[in-house]
Structures are given as C-alpha cells and as structure tokens.
Amino acid sequence: MVRMILPLIIVLHLVIASLLALKLNLWVDEAYSLHTTGAGLRYAVLQALHFENQPPLYFLLLWAWRQVNSSLFFARLFSIGCSFLTLLCVARWSRHRFPNLHPALPVAAVALNPLTVGAAVDARSYGLVLLLSASLLAAFYGGFWALGTDKKARVAFTVLAAAALYTQYYLAFLLVAFGALIFLNRRTQLPHYLASVAIALAAFVPMIFVLMHQLRVASASTFAPASAYDNAWQVASVFLRFVFPVPALPHAATVVLWCALLALVGLCVLALRRHGSADRFDLTAITVLAGVLILTALTIFNQQITARYAAGLFVVTVLAAYAWLYDKDRERQPAAAALTAIAALLSIVSLIQIYQPMAKTGDWQRVAAYIMQNEKAGEPIMIFEANEALPLAHYYGGLNVVVPVPSALRFDTYDVRRNVIGSEADIGKALGERNASAAQAWLVTTDYCKWLTIDFHCDLLDRFVARHYVVKSRRTFFHSTVRLLGRRGAAPLTDTQRGEFAPRG
C-alpha cells in the first residue's frame, strides 16, 4: 500500500490538471500562444522572438505538438505532460539524495502547489520551465556533484542547458548558481562544467542579437519603479509561497501565518541540525544566489516580479526545504511529513480559492455564450481592452462584428500602450460609421483600467457611453462585464460630431 502513495499523488495531480484544462476558458496569454503556433513554423519562430519577446523553443515544440490536434485542450496537454515528467524527476532525485525519505512527500508538495497546477493548465512555457529546471538539477548532481560522476549525465546537462536558454532566459541564473557552487566546493569538476556551459552558450550564439533587442524592448516598457526593499520583499514572498502556498489573506494575517510557519521550520531545523542532509547548504546556496540574480535583473529592467518569472527555482527551493528537515539517521521523517501536510493543506485551500469560479480571467467562453444567446443582427460588440478580443473571438461565432477599442491588436510587436484610449474620437473611429449608427450595441469590458503605470482611460469610454447610449442590461462575469447598450436617438455620428471628441488643447 505504501508503494501506491506516490503513483496515487501523481494520478491525483493529473486528474486535477486534466479536469481544469478541459473546463477552464482560454485567457489572453494562452490566446497569444495559439496565435503564435497557429500558422507555419517560420511564423511561430518570428512571433516568439518579436511579439512574445521570448526565446522560441517552447513555441516550436507547441507548434509541432499542435500538428496532431489544434484544440486548446490538446495544447494544454503538452503542459500537463511537462508537469508529469517534472514529478517523476523530483521522485527520482529524492530517492537518490534522501534515501530514508519517502519520495511521495516532496512530490506531493510539488504536485499540489498552485504554481505547478497553474503551469499544467496553461498553454504557456511555464510547464516546460519546471521540467527543465528539475531535469537540470538531476543532471547537475549526476554529472558534476556525485562522487562517481556520470559522463552521460554531463552530456544530458549540456543539452538541457542549451534547451533552458532557448526556453526562458531566467534559467541562465540557475546555471550561474551551479557554477558558483562547483567553484566553491568541487573545483576538480569545474573544467568539465565550464566545458558543458560553453557548448550550451555556443549553441545560444544565434540568439545574442535577438536577446539584446528584446532587452531594449523590455527596458523601454513603462513599469512602476520600486525600491530595492520592495523588490526584495516581493521576491522573498514568491520563494516563501513556493514552500508554503499561503492563500490570499489580509496582509496582517498573511504576515502572522508566515512568521508562525517559519518559526515551526526553524525549530525543526535546530532539532535536526546535526543529522540533516548534506545537500541542505548546496540547495540553499543555489536558491539564494539564483534568487538574488533574478531580483537584480528584474530591478534593473523594471520588470514585474511574479512567481512565474522565478518558476525555474521552484523545484530546487522545495527540495532545499526538505533537505533542511531530512534526518539521515532515522527511517521515519516526522518533520518532512509535517511540512508536506502543511504545504498540502495550504495548497488545497489556495486551489479552491483560485479555481472556485471555474474560469480564467475574462470568462470568455461564458461571455461569448451569453452574447450569442441574446444578440440580434446589427449589434456590434465593442470590447475593451483591445487584446481581450483575441480570446473572445476564440469562442464567439455569432451574428455580429467584434470591435476592439481603441484599435485591433497588432501582431508585429507587442506594446500594451497601443490599447490606451487617447480621446473619445478613438472610440468613434474604432466603431466606424455603420456600427456607430446601430440602434443597439454590446460593450464588453475587463475589470482593470490600469496595468502598472499604464492608464487605459476607462473614464473616456464611460463618458462616451454615457453621452451616446443608455444601458439596457448588465451581466457580470469573472473579471469581465457585458452591457447591452441602446443608442440615444436614431441619427448616426457625423464627422462633425466625431470632431467634438478630439483632444482639446
């Protein structure tokens, strides 16, 4: 029966992820993935580099995967497959490094964590990032860290390192942390490690100029600058949630809960300080160094700090926590079991909180169904902000035209500032003469009017609607709202009337 615990945990993860992948609607980032991989191979590469502003490997793999089946669910199955392989990798690594610890314990902490589940049900690169990071860790220990190093593991590490650089740039910091650890503790292996990394970097050379361009684009984006302290707190919060996925709570309650959890862990560490795993300092050093490098990069380029950017350090962070609680001299591991119980409980509460609406941002499948059930021909559908027209169009197959406000999404390069309404005239221009004269129209809006420092100017849209329409009905969905509007008067907007809405100066 004990042997069945690990397979049951993995099956539980796969069932949860598959059901969510089947039920949850497409959201805008996934819509980008489907668009990027929905044409030819060359198009997928160019869009990955210039629109997604990311390295291309994930999109190439997804493009090939979708040649079998182009559905959203099948695209998500690729991510689910990555999460499945990640769990197998964690189980195998745990067996080798923690021989007295049942591998089901760390696997459960990884499998139920909202980050893993979220990556599995998303047609984005994060599932592949988790797999590559776990595989890199295993290959690093096998090829450079174990007493009897394996040449095959070194070759695997070289290939995985190149794949990592072509998947997410932040994984490079994991390679730097590995190198620093070898320099400090295994210098005899340093030439072998440097040779492997050099080969991976040589394979990455074609991406250097693209990366420089992408960095310029990223640094030119308008983000809210934060202090070093604020950024450090955000990064620390991300890493704490890797181990303890605390659900959304009032700030004070979150701080108290984290303090209690850390105190509990501290007591366990003190109790086991003489018997812990030899890997505890190594894994902690990798986590801290790579975390500092990510913090530095995000601060320099004023990028938003989220768990997904640091996803490549999730597995090593969780394993570091278990290394501190592992008692190599005991067959039973009560501290590790307690950590798993706490992490699993917090994960379940968080998952219920996150997926209780059974929808991703926008709830576009239900929005489209609602409009199609209630619309009549000649009722244009305005949607703001404009990028959300892409996931809505995935489900909408009704009678009317979808009008992104203030303009349709352009796929040459990504610039969210194009979605800012400059004046009411932009809305009239987006509608056009024919749509502006319709007796009724639909307005679909998201719940946000700003993104970091960028103001989309919902106030101008509200002013335009109040001036030209009356709201006949209103329906709220998950992070979106649908309104049926009736035109004030039958006369269409003239050019002169549109001129009234020009910016005053």
CSV table of N, CA and C in Angstrom, one decimal, residues 25 359-368 477-480:
chain,number,residue,atom,x,y,z
A,25,ASN,N,-11.7,28.4,-19.4
A,25,ASN,CA,-11.7,29.1,-20.7
A,25,ASN,C,-10.3,29.5,-21.0
A,359,ALA,N,-13.1,29.5,-13.9
A,359,ALA,CA,-12.9,30.3,-15.1
A,359,ALA,C,-11.5,31.0,-14.9
A,360,LYS,N,-10.9,31.3,-16.0
A,360,LYS,CA,-9.7,32.1,-16.1
A,360,LYS,C,-10.2,33.5,-16.4
A,361,THR,N,-9.2,34.5,-16.2
A,361,THR,CA,-9.6,35.9,-16.4
A,361,THR,C,-10.4,36.2,-17.6
A,362,GLY,N,-11.5,36.8,-17.5
A,362,GLY,CA,-12.3,37.2,-18.6
A,362,GLY,C,-13.5,36.3,-18.7
A,363,ASP,N,-13.4,35.0,-18.4
A,363,ASP,CA,-14.5,34.1,-18.5
A,363,ASP,C,-15.1,34.1,-19.9
A,364,TRP,N,-14.2,34.1,-20.9
A,364,TRP,CA,-14.7,34.4,-22.3
A,364,TRP,C,-15.6,33.4,-22.9
A,365,GLN,N,-15.5,32.1,-22.5
A,365,GLN,CA,-16.5,31.1,-23.0
A,365,GLN,C,-17.9,31.5,-22.6
A,366,ARG,N,-18.1,31.8,-21.3
A,366,ARG,CA,-19.4,32.1,-20.9
A,366,ARG,C,-19.9,33.5,-21.4
A,367,VAL,N,-19.0,34.4,-21.6
A,367,VAL,CA,-19.3,35.7,-22.1
A,367,VAL,C,-19.8,35.5,-23.6
A,368,ALA,N,-19.1,34.8,-24.4
A,368,ALA,CA,-19.5,34.5,-25.8
A,368,ALA,C,-20.8,33.8,-25.8
A,477,PHE,N,-19.3,38.8,-15.2
A,477,PHE,CA,-18.7,37.5,-15.2
A,477,PHE,C,-17.3,37.6,-14.5
A,478,PHE,N,-16.5,36.6,-14.6
A,478,PHE,CA,-15.3,36.6,-13.8
A,478,PHE,C,-14.3,37.5,-14.4
A,479,HIS,N,-14.1,38.7,-13.8
A,479,HIS,CA,-13.2,39.7,-14.2
A,479,HIS,C,-13.6,40.3,-15.6
A,480,SER,N,-14.9,40.3,-15.9
A,480,SER,CA,-15.4,41.0,-17.1
A,480,SER,C,-16.9,41.3,-16.9
